Amino acid sequence: MIEFSNVTKNYGKNTAMDNFSIKIDQPGMYCLLGRNGAGKTTLMKLLAGNVAASEGTITVNGEAAGPLAMPESVHFVETGATQFNMRLADLFKAAAEVNLSFDVPFAMGLARRFQLDASKRYKHLSFGMKAMVNTVIAMASGRDILLLDEPVLGFDPVMRKVFYELLSESCAGSTKTVIVSTHIIDEIEKTAERLIIIDRGKKVLFCDMAEIDEKAYCVTGISESVQAATAGLNIISETKAGGFMTRHIYDQRIEASEKYSVSSLGLTDFFVSLVGREQNSGEAM
Amino acid sequence: MKTMTGIAKINLKQSKTAYMIVGILFFLQVGSEIVTRVILRLEGGGLALGNYLLLLPLLMGIFIPAKNFSKLLNLGCKRLDFFRGCLPAYAAAAFFVTLACLVLWLAVDPVLLSYSSEPSLYNLFDVFGFARDGVAIAFFRMFAFLLLVSCVAHTLTLVQGRWYGWLADALIIIIISVFTPIAPLRAALVWFFHTIIFHEFAAVQILSCLILGAAVYCAGLAPIKAKQI
């Protein structure tokens, strides 16, 4: 179980996490969304014990996490992480030397599936392939909590598909908790079970993906009708054009009528509506 | 324990830059000795071959924290394991370098000296006075000294880029530049180097190197805690 209690992380005068609290007690795949600089990487670093919290506590399976108490059950892969310039087969063996739960045959199997040549040296791989190697090392780490920061950066669409299939397979029926931060929302939407949205170091939303399908929708129609129909609901954003209006709602569903239509809101639109409010209001002005 | 050994093994394998620098220097000196002393029979003093190998523990103390730290963590190593896994690598490096240096001192230096009419090779075993109590004691004195060198280089590399790193650098410069011209302070400096290098009692020199090395190495835990990947 992962628990952040009132965690604040300051980098000099900048606050990356601001009194952040969350409790993750179910295994599965979590999608971590946030704009650039929202605090996603900091959240992962704090959880992995790579940086110390300025205030508050982080516990993993009941034990406090910190730089000198890095949780044994966590493996964190940072964007652009570099590895020793060894042949991949040797690199996996090296990983097994520093992490006794690392599964070398499984890593070799994953490498084959990603079409990585295990006899190639790390430096001779392309950017995308290096990212794959980092992902393979994480997935074969044998640790229960995997933190993948922008893991598909540099992957081609085929590799992204393989990657998400693998993630689903490794999460299915296992006790693994995988937290994936990405900006390619449409792809993770199909795989992730739960969603965490953060903005400016604060938790904006933490829910099941099914809840988004159920509660996130948009209402479009004549302004007065839309306003009347959505009064009292949780409106996350709105746009106006002439006498028409579209409101993005995160609340109980309402039925469509002759005066307005109700349609589902995709995760990307939902995310943009939720954390892009300032941008929207700026554009509106 | 297994993790510690694994990290030490990786650190030893992945110190190629240090090996390359020392190897180049060593073989250049071998070439130079063969040409000047053996072929041309030129007289003149010079550093013994083994001295060039002594650079290895120093360079490993710099390159391991500078180059291997992030990569080990990316492989899944924990910070505390990194702290535990560096010292065995430095100890192994100091052991093998001392051994190689000893072999060169005992087996190769006499051969090179046979081409000169006067003793003109300066080996640190002789210069530091390690040789006066026999080969075994000389080995342990050099080993302890090299381990101290690795630990100091390791911690000084780790603190670079942090405020206490700048403070440590400034203090070293101040100690060297201020202590040297002022007689009582110079005496303190002389006493320090006498204790860790030249002390007439081998046990005092060995113990002071090991204790100081351990203290300096442990001080490296704070920068390891704060070091960015």
Coordinates of C-alpha atoms in Angstrom, one line a residue:
Chain A
M1 CA 0.0 0.0 0.0
I2 CA 1.2 3.5 -0.9
E3 CA 0.3 6.5 1.2
F4 CA 1.2 10.1 0.8
S5 CA 0.2 12.2 3.9
N6 CA 0.3 16.0 3.5
V7 CA 3.5 15.8 1.4
T8 CA 5.1 19.0 0.3
K9 CA 8.2 19.1 -1.8
N10 CA 10.1 22.4 -2.4
Y11 CA 12.9 22.9 -4.9
G12 CA 14.3 26.2 -3.6
K13 CA 11.5 28.6 -3.9
N14 CA 9.4 26.4 -6.2
T15 CA 6.8 24.1 -4.8
A16 CA 6.6 20.9 -6.8
M17 CA 4.2 19.0 -4.5
D18 CA 1.8 21.0 -2.3
N19 CA 0.3 19.3 0.7
F20 CA -0.4 16.2 -1.4
S21 CA -2.2 13.2 0.1
I22 CA -3.3 10.0 -1.6
K23 CA -3.8 6.4 -0.5
I24 CA -3.3 3.6 -3.1
D25 CA -4.3 0.3 -1.7
Q26 CA -5.3 -1.7 -4.7
P27 CA -3.0 -3.3 -7.2
G28 CA -3.5 -2.5 -10.9
M29 CA -2.5 0.0 -13.5
Y30 CA -2.7 3.7 -12.6
C31 CA -2.5 6.5 -15.1
L32 CA -0.9 9.6 -13.8
L33 CA -1.8 12.7 -15.7
G34 CA -0.8 16.3 -15.3
R35 CA 0.5 19.1 -17.4
N36 CA 4.2 19.8 -17.8
G37 CA 5.6 20.8 -14.4
A38 CA 2.4 19.5 -12.6
G39 CA 4.6 17.4 -10.3
K40 CA 4.2 13.9 -11.9
T41 CA 8.0 13.2 -11.9
T42 CA 8.4 14.6 -8.4
L43 CA 5.6 12.4 -7.2
M44 CA 7.4 9.3 -8.6
K45 CA 10.8 10.4 -7.3
L46 CA 9.3 10.9 -3.8
L47 CA 7.7 7.5 -3.9
A48 CA 10.9 5.8 -5.1
G49 CA 12.8 7.6 -2.4
N50 CA 14.9 9.4 -4.9
V51 CA 14.2 12.7 -3.2
A52 CA 13.2 13.5 0.3
A53 CA 9.9 15.3 1.1
S54 CA 10.2 18.8 2.5
E55 CA 7.1 18.1 4.7
G56 CA 4.8 15.2 5.3
T57 CA 5.3 11.4 5.1
I58 CA 5.4 8.8 2.4
T59 CA 4.9 5.2 3.3
V60 CA 5.1 2.0 1.1
N61 CA 3.7 -1.1 2.7
G62 CA 3.8 0.7 6.1
E63 CA 7.5 1.7 5.9
A64 CA 8.6 5.3 5.4
A65 CA 10.2 6.0 2.1
G66 CA 13.2 8.3 1.7
P67 CA 16.6 8.6 0.0
L68 CA 18.3 6.3 2.6
A69 CA 15.3 4.1 2.9
M70 CA 14.4 3.5 -0.7
P71 CA 11.5 1.1 -0.7
E72 CA 12.6 -2.4 -1.8
S73 CA 9.3 -3.0 -3.6
V74 CA 9.6 0.1 -5.9
H75 CA 11.3 0.3 -9.2
F76 CA 11.4 3.8 -10.9
V77 CA 12.3 4.5 -14.5
E78 CA 12.9 8.1 -15.2
T79 CA 12.6 9.6 -18.7
G80 CA 15.9 9.3 -20.6
A81 CA 17.5 7.1 -17.9
T82 CA 20.9 6.0 -19.1
Q83 CA 22.5 2.6 -18.6
F84 CA 26.0 1.1 -18.7
N85 CA 27.3 0.6 -22.2
M86 CA 27.1 -3.2 -22.1
R87 CA 25.6 -5.8 -24.3
L88 CA 21.9 -6.1 -23.3
A89 CA 22.3 -9.6 -22.1
D90 CA 25.1 -8.5 -19.8
L91 CA 23.1 -5.5 -18.7
F92 CA 20.3 -7.7 -17.6
K93 CA 22.8 -9.9 -15.7
A94 CA 24.2 -6.7 -14.1
A95 CA 20.6 -5.7 -13.1
A96 CA 20.3 -9.1 -11.4
E97 CA 23.5 -8.4 -9.5
V98 CA 22.2 -5.2 -7.9
N99 CA 18.6 -6.4 -7.5
L100 CA 18.2 -10.0 -6.4
S101 CA 14.6 -10.3 -7.5
F102 CA 15.5 -9.4 -11.1
D103 CA 14.3 -12.1 -13.6
V104 CA 17.0 -12.4 -16.4
P105 CA 15.1 -15.0 -18.5
F106 CA 11.9 -12.9 -18.4
A107 CA 13.9 -9.8 -19.4
M108 CA 15.4 -11.8 -22.3
G109 CA 11.9 -12.8 -23.3
L110 CA 10.7 -9.3 -23.2
A111 CA 13.7 -8.1 -25.2
R112 CA 12.8 -10.7 -27.9
R113 CA 9.2 -9.5 -27.9
F114 CA 10.4 -5.9 -28.3
Q115 CA 12.7 -7.1 -31.1
L116 CA 15.7 -5.9 -29.2
D117 CA 19.0 -7.5 -30.1
A118 CA 20.5 -8.7 -26.8
S119 CA 24.0 -8.8 -28.3
K120 CA 23.9 -5.1 -29.1
R121 CA 25.6 -2.6 -26.8
Y122 CA 23.3 -0.1 -25.1
K123 CA 25.0 2.9 -26.8
H124 CA 24.4 1.4 -30.2
L125 CA 20.6 1.5 -29.7
S126 CA 18.2 4.2 -31.0
F127 CA 16.5 6.5 -28.5
G128 CA 13.3 4.5 -28.6
M129 CA 15.1 1.2 -28.1
K130 CA 17.0 2.6 -25.1
A131 CA 13.6 3.6 -23.6
M132 CA 12.4 0.0 -24.3
V133 CA 15.5 -1.4 -22.5
N134 CA 14.6 0.8 -19.5
T135 CA 11.1 -0.5 -19.6
V136 CA 12.2 -4.1 -19.9
I137 CA 14.5 -3.6 -16.8
A138 CA 11.5 -2.2 -14.9
M139 CA 9.2 -5.0 -15.9
A140 CA 11.7 -7.7 -15.1
S141 CA 12.7 -6.1 -11.8
G142 CA 10.4 -8.5 -9.8
R143 CA 9.3 -5.5 -7.8
D144 CA 5.6 -4.9 -6.9
I145 CA 5.4 -1.2 -7.6
L146 CA 6.6 0.0 -11.0
L147 CA 6.9 3.7 -11.7
L148 CA 7.2 4.5 -15.4
D149 CA 7.8 8.1 -16.3
E150 CA 6.9 8.8 -19.9
P151 CA 7.8 5.2 -20.8
V152 CA 6.6 5.4 -24.4
L153 CA 8.5 8.5 -25.3
G154 CA 10.3 7.6 -28.6
F155 CA 8.3 4.4 -29.2
D156 CA 6.8 3.9 -32.6
P157 CA 3.1 3.0 -32.7
V158 CA 3.7 -0.7 -33.0
M159 CA 6.0 -0.7 -30.0
R160 CA 3.5 1.4 -28.0
K161 CA 0.9 -1.3 -28.7
V162 CA 3.2 -4.1 -27.6
F163 CA 4.1 -2.1 -24.5
Y164 CA 0.6 -1.6 -23.4
E165 CA -0.2 -5.3 -24.1
L166 CA 2.7 -6.3 -21.9
L167 CA 1.6 -3.9 -19.2
S168 CA -1.9 -5.4 -19.2
E169 CA -0.5 -8.9 -19.1
S170 CA 1.9 -8.2 -16.2
C171 CA -0.9 -6.5 -14.2
A172 CA -3.6 -9.1 -14.9
G173 CA -4.1 -11.3 -11.9
S174 CA -0.9 -10.0 -10.2
T175 CA -0.3 -7.9 -7.2
K176 CA 1.7 -5.4 -9.1
T177 CA 0.9 -1.7 -9.0
V178 CA 2.0 0.1 -12.1
I179 CA 1.9 3.9 -12.2
V180 CA 2.4 5.3 -15.7
S181 CA 2.8 8.9 -16.4
T182 CA 2.2 9.9 -20.1
H183 CA 0.9 12.6 -22.3
I184 CA -0.4 10.1 -24.9
I185 CA -3.8 9.9 -23.1
D186 CA -5.8 8.0 -25.7
E187 CA -3.6 4.9 -25.6
I188 CA -3.3 4.6 -21.8
E189 CA -7.1 5.2 -21.5
K190 CA -7.7 1.7 -22.9
T191 CA -5.3 -0.1 -20.5
A192 CA -5.4 1.9 -17.2
E193 CA -7.8 0.9 -14.4
R194 CA -7.5 4.0 -12.3
L195 CA -6.7 7.6 -12.9
I196 CA -4.7 10.2 -10.9
I197 CA -4.7 13.8 -12.2
I198 CA -2.5 16.3 -10.5
D199 CA -2.0 20.0 -11.2
R200 CA 0.5 22.4 -9.6
G201 CA 1.5 19.8 -7.1
K202 CA -2.1 19.1 -5.9
K203 CA -4.3 16.2 -6.4
V204 CA -7.2 17.1 -8.7
L205 CA -8.8 13.7 -9.2
F206 CA -8.3 10.1 -8.1
C207 CA -10.9 7.7 -9.4
D208 CA -11.6 4.5 -11.4
M209 CA -11.5 4.9 -15.2
A210 CA -15.0 3.5 -15.3
E211 CA -16.1 6.5 -13.3
I212 CA -14.9 8.8 -16.1
D213 CA -17.0 7.0 -18.7
E214 CA -20.0 7.3 -16.4
K215 CA -19.6 10.8 -15.0
A216 CA -17.7 12.8 -17.6
Y217 CA -19.9 14.1 -20.4
C218 CA -20.6 17.2 -22.3
V219 CA -23.9 19.0 -22.8
T220 CA -24.3 21.1 -26.0
G221 CA -27.3 23.3 -27.0
I222 CA -29.0 26.6 -26.7
S223 CA -27.3 28.5 -23.8
E224 CA -30.3 29.0 -21.7
S225 CA -31.3 25.3 -21.9
V226 CA -27.8 24.1 -21.2
Q227 CA -27.5 26.4 -18.2
A228 CA -30.9 25.3 -16.8
A229 CA -30.1 21.6 -17.4
T230 CA -26.7 21.7 -15.8
A231 CA -27.5 24.0 -12.9
G232 CA -26.1 22.6 -9.6
L233 CA -23.9 20.1 -11.4
N234 CA -20.1 20.0 -11.3
I235 CA -19.1 22.0 -14.4
I236 CA -15.5 21.6 -15.2
S237 CA -15.4 23.9 -18.3
E238 CA -17.6 25.7 -20.7
T239 CA -17.4 27.3 -24.2
K240 CA -19.8 29.6 -25.9
A241 CA -20.4 30.3 -29.5
G242 CA -23.2 32.7 -30.4
G243 CA -26.4 31.6 -28.6
F244 CA -25.0 28.1 -28.1
M245 CA -23.0 26.7 -25.3
T246 CA -21.1 23.5 -24.5
R247 CA -20.5 22.5 -20.9
H248 CA -18.2 19.8 -19.7
I249 CA -19.6 18.1 -16.6
Y250 CA -18.2 15.7 -14.1
D251 CA -21.3 14.6 -12.2
Q252 CA -24.4 12.4 -12.4
R253 CA -25.5 11.9 -16.0
I254 CA -28.5 13.8 -17.3
E255 CA -30.8 12.7 -20.1
A256 CA -30.6 14.5 -23.5
S257 CA -33.6 16.6 -24.6
E258 CA -34.7 18.3 -27.8
K259 CA -33.0 21.5 -26.7
Y260 CA -29.6 20.1 -25.9
S261 CA -27.5 17.0 -26.6
V262 CA -25.5 14.9 -24.1
S263 CA -22.4 13.1 -25.3
S264 CA -19.5 11.2 -23.7
L265 CA -16.3 13.1 -22.9
G266 CA -13.1 11.4 -23.9
L267 CA -10.3 11.3 -21.4
T268 CA -8.2 13.8 -23.3
D269 CA -11.0 16.3 -23.4
F270 CA -11.9 15.6 -19.8
F271 CA -8.2 16.2 -18.8
V272 CA -7.9 19.4 -20.8
S273 CA -11.2 20.7 -19.3
L274 CA -10.1 19.8 -15.8
V275 CA -6.6 21.2 -15.8
G276 CA -6.7 23.7 -18.7
R277 CA -9.2 26.0 -17.1
E278 CA -6.9 29.0 -17.0
Q279 CA -5.9 28.5 -20.6
N280 CA -9.6 28.2 -21.6
S281 CA -10.6 31.3 -19.7
G282 CA -7.6 33.1 -21.2
E283 CA -8.7 32.2 -24.7
A284 CA -12.2 33.2 -24.0
M285 CA -11.1 36.6 -23.0
Chain B
M1 CA 25.7 -9.0 1.1
K2 CA 25.1 -10.4 -2.4
T3 CA 23.9 -7.0 -3.6
M4 CA 27.0 -5.3 -2.1
T5 CA 29.3 -7.8 -3.9
G6 CA 27.3 -7.3 -7.1
I7 CA 27.7 -3.6 -6.9
A8 CA 31.4 -3.9 -6.2
K9 CA 31.8 -6.2 -9.2
I10 CA 30.0 -3.8 -11.5
N11 CA 32.0 -0.9 -10.2
L12 CA 35.2 -2.8 -10.8
K13 CA 34.1 -3.7 -14.3
Q14 CA 32.8 -0.3 -15.2
S15 CA 35.9 1.7 -14.3
K16 CA 37.1 1.5 -17.9
T17 CA 38.1 5.2 -18.1
A18 CA 40.3 4.9 -15.0
Y19 CA 41.9 1.7 -16.4
M20 CA 42.5 3.3 -19.7
I21 CA 44.2 6.4 -18.3
V22 CA 46.4 4.4 -16.0
G23 CA 47.1 1.8 -18.7
I24 CA 48.2 4.5 -21.2
L25 CA 50.4 6.2 -18.7
F26 CA 51.9 2.9 -17.6
F27 CA 52.7 1.5 -21.0
L28 CA 54.1 4.9 -22.2
Q29 CA 56.4 4.8 -19.2
V30 CA 57.3 1.1 -20.0
G31 CA 58.2 2.2 -23.6
S32 CA 60.1 5.2 -22.4
E33 CA 62.1 3.0 -19.9
I34 CA 62.9 0.4 -22.6
V35 CA 64.1 3.1 -25.0
T36 CA 66.0 5.3 -22.7
R37 CA 67.4 2.9 -20.1
V38 CA 67.7 -0.4 -22.0
I39 CA 68.4 0.6 -25.6
L40 CA 70.0 4.0 -25.4
R41 CA 71.6 3.3 -21.9
L42 CA 70.9 6.9 -20.8
E43 CA 71.5 7.7 -17.2
G44 CA 69.0 9.7 -15.2
G45 CA 66.5 9.4 -12.4
G46 CA 62.8 8.6 -12.9
L47 CA 59.7 7.3 -11.2
A48 CA 59.5 3.5 -11.0
L49 CA 56.9 1.8 -13.1
G50 CA 54.7 0.8 -10.2
N51 CA 54.1 4.4 -9.2
Y52 CA 51.9 5.0 -12.3
L53 CA 49.5 2.2 -11.2
L54 CA 49.0 4.1 -7.9
L55 CA 46.8 6.5 -9.8
L56 CA 44.1 3.9 -10.3
P57 CA 42.5 4.0 -6.8
L58 CA 42.4 7.8 -7.0
L59 CA 40.8 7.7 -10.4
M60 CA 38.3 5.1 -9.3
G61 CA 37.4 7.2 -6.4
I62 CA 36.5 10.0 -8.8
F63 CA 34.8 8.0 -11.6
I64 CA 32.7 5.6 -9.6
P65 CA 30.6 8.2 -7.9
A66 CA 30.7 10.5 -11.0
K67 CA 29.8 8.0 -13.6
N68 CA 28.4 4.8 -12.1
F69 CA 26.0 6.2 -9.5
S70 CA 23.0 7.1 -11.8
K71 CA 23.5 4.0 -13.9
L72 CA 23.5 1.7 -10.9
L73 CA 20.3 3.4 -9.6
N74 CA 18.7 3.0 -13.0
L75 CA 19.4 -0.7 -12.8
G76 CA 17.5 -0.9 -9.6
C77 CA 20.2 -0.4 -7.0
K78 CA 19.3 1.5 -3.8
R79 CA 21.3 4.5 -2.5
L80 CA 22.3 2.7 0.7
D81 CA 23.5 -0.3 -1.3
F82 CA 25.6 2.0 -3.5
F83 CA 27.2 3.4 -0.3
R84 CA 27.9 -0.2 0.9
G85 CA 29.1 -1.4 -2.5
C86 CA 31.8 1.2 -3.3
L87 CA 34.1 0.5 -0.4
P88 CA 34.7 -3.2 -1.4
A89 CA 35.6 -2.0 -5.0
Y90 CA 38.1 0.5 -3.6
A91 CA 39.5 -2.1 -1.3
A92 CA 39.9 -4.6 -4.2
A93 CA 41.5 -1.9 -6.4
A94 CA 43.9 -0.9 -3.6
F95 CA 44.8 -4.5 -2.9
F96 CA 45.6 -5.4 -6.6
V97 CA 47.4 -2.2 -7.3
T98 CA 49.6 -2.6 -4.2
L99 CA 50.3 -6.2 -5.2
A100 CA 51.2 -5.2 -8.8
C101 CA 53.3 -2.3 -7.5
L102 CA 55.1 -4.7 -5.1
V103 CA 55.8 -7.2 -7.9
L104 CA 57.1 -4.4 -10.1
W105 CA 59.2 -3.1 -7.3
L106 CA 60.7 -6.4 -6.4
A107 CA 61.0 -8.0 -9.9
V108 CA 61.1 -5.4 -12.6
D109 CA 62.8 -2.4 -11.0
P110 CA 66.0 -4.4 -10.3
V111 CA 66.2 -5.5 -13.9
L112 CA 65.8 -1.9 -15.1
L113 CA 68.4 -0.7 -12.6
S114 CA 70.9 -3.3 -13.9
Y115 CA 71.1 -1.1 -17.0
S116 CA 72.1 1.9 -14.9
S117 CA 75.3 2.6 -13.1
E118 CA 73.6 4.2 -10.1
P119 CA 70.2 3.7 -8.3
S120 CA 68.0 6.1 -10.2
L121 CA 64.4 4.7 -9.9
Y122 CA 62.2 6.3 -7.3
N123 CA 59.6 3.9 -6.0
L124 CA 57.0 5.2 -3.4
F125 CA 57.7 2.1 -1.2
D126 CA 61.2 3.6 -0.7
V127 CA 60.3 7.2 -0.8
F128 CA 57.6 6.9 1.9
G129 CA 59.8 4.6 3.9
F130 CA 57.3 1.7 3.7
A131 CA 60.1 -0.7 2.8
R132 CA 62.0 -0.5 6.1
D133 CA 59.9 -3.1 7.9
G134 CA 59.9 -5.7 5.2
V135 CA 57.7 -6.6 2.2
A136 CA 54.6 -7.7 4.1
I137 CA 54.4 -4.5 6.2
A138 CA 55.2 -2.4 3.1
F139 CA 52.2 -4.1 1.4
F140 CA 49.8 -3.2 4.2
R141 CA 51.1 0.4 4.6
M142 CA 50.6 1.0 0.9
F143 CA 47.2 -0.7 0.8
A144 CA 45.9 1.4 3.7
F145 CA 47.3 4.6 2.1
L146 CA 45.7 3.8 -1.2
L147 CA 42.3 3.0 0.4
L148 CA 42.4 6.4 2.1
V149 CA 43.2 8.1 -1.2
S150 CA 40.1 6.3 -2.8
C151 CA 37.8 7.3 0.1
V152 CA 38.9 10.9 0.0
A153 CA 38.5 11.1 -3.8
H154 CA 35.1 9.4 -3.5
T155 CA 33.7 11.7 -0.9
L156 CA 35.2 14.9 -2.5
T157 CA 33.6 13.9 -5.8
L158 CA 30.2 13.3 -4.2
V159 CA 30.1 16.7 -2.5
Q160 CA 30.9 18.6 -5.7
G161 CA 28.0 20.8 -6.8
R162 CA 26.6 21.3 -3.2
W163 CA 27.4 24.1 -0.8
Y164 CA 29.4 21.8 1.5
G165 CA 31.4 20.7 -1.6
W166 CA 32.4 24.3 -2.3
L167 CA 33.2 24.7 1.4
A168 CA 35.4 21.5 1.4
D169 CA 37.2 22.7 -1.8
A170 CA 37.8 26.2 -0.2
L171 CA 39.0 24.6 3.0
I172 CA 41.5 22.4 1.2
I173 CA 42.8 25.4 -0.7
I174 CA 43.0 27.5 2.5
I175 CA 44.8 24.7 4.4
I176 CA 47.4 24.4 1.7
S177 CA 47.9 28.1 1.0
V178 CA 47.5 29.5 4.6
F179 CA 49.0 26.6 6.6
T180 CA 52.2 26.4 4.5
P181 CA 53.6 29.9 5.1
I182 CA 52.8 30.0 8.9
A183 CA 55.2 27.9 10.9
P184 CA 52.9 26.4 13.6
L185 CA 50.2 25.6 11.1
R186 CA 52.8 24.2 8.8
A187 CA 53.9 22.0 11.7
A188 CA 50.4 20.7 12.0
L189 CA 50.3 19.9 8.3
V190 CA 53.6 18.1 8.6
W191 CA 52.4 16.2 11.6
F192 CA 49.3 15.1 9.6
F193 CA 51.2 13.9 6.6
H194 CA 53.8 12.3 8.8
T195 CA 51.1 10.3 10.5
I196 CA 49.3 9.1 7.4
I197 CA 52.4 8.4 5.3
F198 CA 55.8 8.6 6.9
H199 CA 55.2 7.4 10.5
E200 CA 58.0 5.2 11.8
F201 CA 55.5 2.8 13.4
A202 CA 53.7 1.0 10.7
A203 CA 50.7 0.2 12.9
V204 CA 50.1 3.9 13.6
Q205 CA 50.3 4.8 9.9
I206 CA 48.0 1.9 8.9
L207 CA 45.5 2.5 11.6
S208 CA 45.4 6.3 11.0
C209 CA 44.8 5.7 7.3
L210 CA 42.1 3.2 7.9
I211 CA 40.3 5.2 10.5
L212 CA 40.5 8.5 8.6
G213 CA 39.5 6.6 5.4
A214 CA 36.4 5.1 7.1
A215 CA 35.4 8.5 8.6
V216 CA 35.8 10.3 5.2
Y217 CA 33.9 7.5 3.5
C218 CA 31.0 7.6 6.0
A219 CA 30.8 11.4 5.5
G220 CA 29.9 10.5 1.9
L221 CA 26.5 9.2 3.0
A222 CA 25.1 12.7 3.3
P223 CA 25.9 13.6 -0.3
I224 CA 24.7 10.2 -1.5
K225 CA 21.3 10.9 0.1
A226 CA 21.0 14.2 -1.7
K227 CA 22.6 13.3 -5.0
Q228 CA 20.4 13.7 -8.1
I229 CA 20.2 10.7 -10.4

